[in-house]
Short mmCIF file of C-alpha atoms in Angstrom, two decimals:
data_model
loop_
_atom_site.label_atom_id
_atom_site.label_comp_id
_atom_site.label_asym_id
_atom_site.label_seq_id
_atom_site.Cartn_x
_atom_site.Cartn_y
_atom_site.Cartn_z
CA UNK S 1 94.85 44.04 84.66
CA UNK S 2 95.02 46.16 80.99
CA UNK S 3 94.43 43.83 78.06
CA UNK S 4 97.21 43.43 75.38
CA UNK S 5 95.90 43.43 72.15
CA UNK S 6 97.81 42.38 68.57
CA UNK S 7 96.45 44.00 65.41
CA UNK S 8 97.71 42.97 62.18
CA UNK S 9 97.60 43.38 58.65
CA UNK S 10 97.69 39.51 57.43
CA UNK S 11 97.74 37.44 54.38
CA UNK S 12 96.35 34.21 54.41
CA UNK S 13 99.23 32.24 55.01
CA UNK S 14 100.26 33.79 58.08
CA UNK S 15 102.70 36.81 56.51
CA UNK S 16 102.40 40.30 58.35
CA UNK S 17 105.94 41.56 56.94
CA UNK S 18 105.94 44.97 54.66
CA UNK S 19 101.97 45.71 54.41
CA UNK S 20 102.52 49.09 53.76
CA UNK S 21 105.79 49.37 51.40
CA UNK S 22 108.17 49.18 54.09
CA UNK S 23 112.06 48.30 52.02
CA UNK S 24 113.89 45.14 51.76
CA UNK S 25 110.79 42.83 51.20
CA UNK S 26 109.89 41.13 47.92
CA UNK S 27 106.09 41.81 48.21
CA UNK S 28 106.17 45.05 49.94
CA UNK S 29 102.99 47.17 50.00
CA UNK S 30 100.90 44.08 49.60
CA UNK S 31 97.55 45.91 51.28
CA UNK S 32 96.99 48.18 48.71
CA UNK S 33 98.59 46.22 45.60
CA UNK S 34 95.87 45.28 43.24
CA UNK S 35 93.29 45.04 46.65
CA UNK S 36 89.93 47.44 45.86
CA UNK S 37 89.77 49.80 48.92
CA UNK S 38 86.74 49.23 50.94
CA UNK S 39 86.42 51.88 53.66
CA UNK S 40 84.37 49.95 55.59
CA UNK S 41 86.88 46.68 56.14
CA UNK S 42 88.99 49.79 58.10
CA UNK S 43 86.57 50.66 60.49
CA UNK S 44 88.50 48.56 63.25
CA UNK S 45 91.46 50.67 62.64
CA UNK S 46 89.46 53.98 63.73
CA UNK S 47 88.22 52.07 66.88
CA UNK S 48 91.55 50.94 67.97
CA UNK S 49 92.68 54.20 67.86
CA UNK S 50 89.50 55.59 69.97
CA UNK S 51 89.99 52.15 72.36
CA UNK S 52 93.38 52.22 73.09
CA UNK S 53 95.25 53.76 75.94
CA UNK S 54 98.83 52.98 74.93
CA UNK S 55 100.99 51.45 72.26
CA UNK S 56 103.55 48.79 72.46
CA UNK S 57 105.88 47.83 69.74
CA UNK S 58 109.09 46.34 69.20
CA UNK S 59 112.21 48.68 67.95
CA UNK S 60 112.13 47.98 64.56
CA UNK S 61 108.63 49.17 64.25
CA UNK S 62 109.24 52.03 66.47
CA UNK S 63 112.13 53.16 64.07
CA UNK S 64 109.63 52.85 61.04
CA UNK S 65 106.62 54.35 62.88
CA UNK S 66 108.16 56.97 64.64
CA UNK S 67 109.56 59.46 62.03
CA UNK S 68 106.30 59.33 60.24
CA UNK S 69 103.53 58.97 62.51
CA UNK S 70 103.38 61.61 64.60
CA UNK S 71 102.71 63.78 61.88
CA UNK S 72 100.04 61.80 60.08
CA UNK S 73 96.08 62.97 60.46
CA UNK S 74 95.73 59.37 60.52
CA UNK S 75 97.35 58.38 63.79
CA UNK S 76 96.59 61.92 65.59
CA UNK S 77 94.72 60.23 68.35
CA UNK S 78 97.89 58.12 69.09
CA UNK S 79 100.20 61.12 69.40
CA UNK S 80 99.44 61.94 73.37
CA UNK S 81 99.44 58.10 74.22
CA UNK S 82 101.85 56.70 76.19
CA UNK S 83 104.39 54.62 73.67
CA UNK S 84 106.23 51.37 74.84
CA UNK S 85 109.49 49.88 72.83
CA UNK S 86 110.41 46.71 73.81
CA UNK S 87 114.12 46.45 73.32
CA UNK S 88 117.48 45.27 74.17
CA UNK S 89 119.63 47.74 71.88
CA UNK S 90 117.30 51.19 71.31
CA UNK S 91 118.52 53.99 73.54
CA UNK S 92 116.54 57.10 74.91
CA UNK S 93 118.96 59.30 72.52
CA UNK S 94 117.29 57.31 69.54
CA UNK S 95 113.62 58.07 70.60
CA UNK S 96 111.76 60.95 68.75
CA UNK S 97 110.63 63.88 70.77
CA UNK S 98 107.47 65.02 68.89
CA UNK S 99 105.59 61.89 69.83
CA UNK S 100 104.32 61.60 73.52
CA UNK S 101 105.77 59.87 76.37
CA UNK S 102 107.86 56.88 75.38
CA UNK S 103 109.28 54.15 77.46
CA UNK S 104 111.56 51.48 76.90
CA UNK S 105 110.87 47.68 78.17
CA UNK S 106 113.95 45.67 78.04
CA UNK S 107 112.12 42.30 78.92
CA UNK S 108 108.86 40.30 78.46
CA UNK S 109 109.14 40.39 82.25
CA UNK S 110 108.57 44.25 81.82
CA UNK S 111 105.69 43.69 79.45
CA UNK S 112 103.87 41.23 81.87
CA UNK S 113 104.47 44.09 84.95
CA UNK S 114 102.79 46.70 82.67
CA UNK S 115 99.81 44.99 82.23
CA UNK S 116 99.22 44.44 85.70
CA UNK S 117 99.00 48.33 86.01
CA UNK S 118 96.10 50.49 85.79
CA UNK S 119 94.84 51.54 82.79
CA UNK S 120 92.94 50.89 79.74
CA UNK S 121 94.01 48.38 76.40
CA UNK S 122 97.40 48.35 74.79
CA UNK S 123 97.45 48.26 71.36
CA UNK S 124 100.41 46.40 69.55
CA UNK S 125 101.33 47.55 66.22
CA UNK S 126 103.39 46.03 63.32
CA UNK S 127 106.40 44.06 65.47
CA UNK S 128 106.49 40.52 64.07
CA UNK S 129 109.24 39.26 66.10
CA UNK S 130 107.87 40.95 69.13
CA UNK S 131 104.36 39.47 68.82
CA UNK S 132 106.15 35.73 68.24
CA UNK S 133 107.48 36.54 71.65
CA UNK S 134 104.35 38.11 73.41
CA UNK S 135 102.20 34.91 72.17
CA UNK S 136 104.81 32.03 72.91
CA UNK S 137 104.74 33.81 76.57
CA UNK S 138 101.11 34.03 76.76
CA UNK S 139 100.98 37.80 77.25
CA UNK S 140 98.41 38.67 74.37
CA UNK S 141 94.60 39.03 75.19
CA UNK S 142 93.19 39.65 72.02
CA UNK S 143 93.68 39.60 68.01
CA UNK S 144 92.26 42.31 65.65
CA UNK S 145 93.02 40.64 62.09
CA UNK S 146 92.55 41.93 59.06
CA UNK S 147 93.48 38.90 56.62
CA UNK S 148 93.72 39.44 53.02
CA UNK S 149 93.11 37.12 50.39
CA UNK S 150 96.66 36.83 49.13
CA UNK S 151 99.17 33.93 49.57
CA UNK S 152 102.92 35.67 49.80
CA UNK S 153 104.80 32.72 50.74
CA UNK S 154 108.12 33.55 52.59
CA UNK S 155 108.01 36.88 55.23
CA UNK S 156 107.91 37.26 58.98
CA UNK S 157 104.52 35.73 60.34
CA UNK S 158 102.23 36.71 63.05
CA UNK S 159 102.68 33.56 64.93
CA UNK S 160 106.18 31.86 65.72
CA UNK S 161 106.95 28.18 64.60
CA UNK S 162 107.71 27.23 68.40
CA UNK S 163 106.69 23.96 69.65
CA UNK S 164 104.31 24.85 72.38
CA UNK S 165 100.85 23.63 74.15
CA UNK S 166 97.47 24.72 72.18
CA UNK S 167 96.38 28.42 72.69
CA UNK S 168 92.64 28.30 72.33
CA UNK S 169 90.70 31.49 70.61
CA UNK S 170 87.23 32.66 70.80
CA UNK S 171 85.77 34.31 67.71
CA UNK S 172 83.90 37.45 69.00
CA UNK S 173 83.74 39.32 65.71
CA UNK S 174 83.92 38.63 61.98
CA UNK S 175 82.73 40.28 58.87
CA UNK S 176 83.94 39.43 55.13
CA UNK S 177 84.14 42.30 53.07
CA UNK S 178 83.28 42.72 48.96
CA UNK S 179 86.97 42.98 48.07
CA UNK S 180 87.64 39.55 49.80
CA UNK S 181 89.15 41.10 53.20
CA UNK S 182 88.01 39.34 56.49
CA UNK S 183 88.04 40.88 59.94
CA UNK S 184 88.73 38.43 62.48
CA UNK S 185 88.55 39.56 66.05
CA UNK S 186 89.86 36.78 68.87
CA UNK S 187 90.08 36.69 72.56
CA UNK S 188 92.78 34.31 73.87
CA UNK S 189 91.49 32.00 76.19
CA UNK S 190 93.87 32.10 79.39
#
């Protein structure tokens, strides 16, 4: 069974929307505004690339990343990896041709089936709505969070507000950096 890892830049109040400057969000670009860059805080991002065997994302994140990431040296390791996009509306003719094999999954059941295949960890980038659905369905196995010392108020959140049973997490790795960022890695107790 493959491990499904959700990775996110997240504000202290749970917002994950617009961390890199994506248009349409009031606080867009919050990860680099007024936050001192401390390289060691981002070590986990390089490790994720080396440990991942595939990428999973929702349509909105795919449409944001696919025109940019294939040509970025910072994401070179991801280029040959299989990509899976969960979407009911994306069509094959809208997939980019320069970013490796990409498969469209139409349901959470297809994600659950993907987890049952052989292979290494699958990393989820961006995809707030998808993260909500996957978490609610009990499909996420681990969270890699870089928590920023910010309160953003409104915005898409990593976790849904669905009324559900308690889901227990086990903190397996953590660190606090000089700029106030916190790395928190949690395994989900299934």
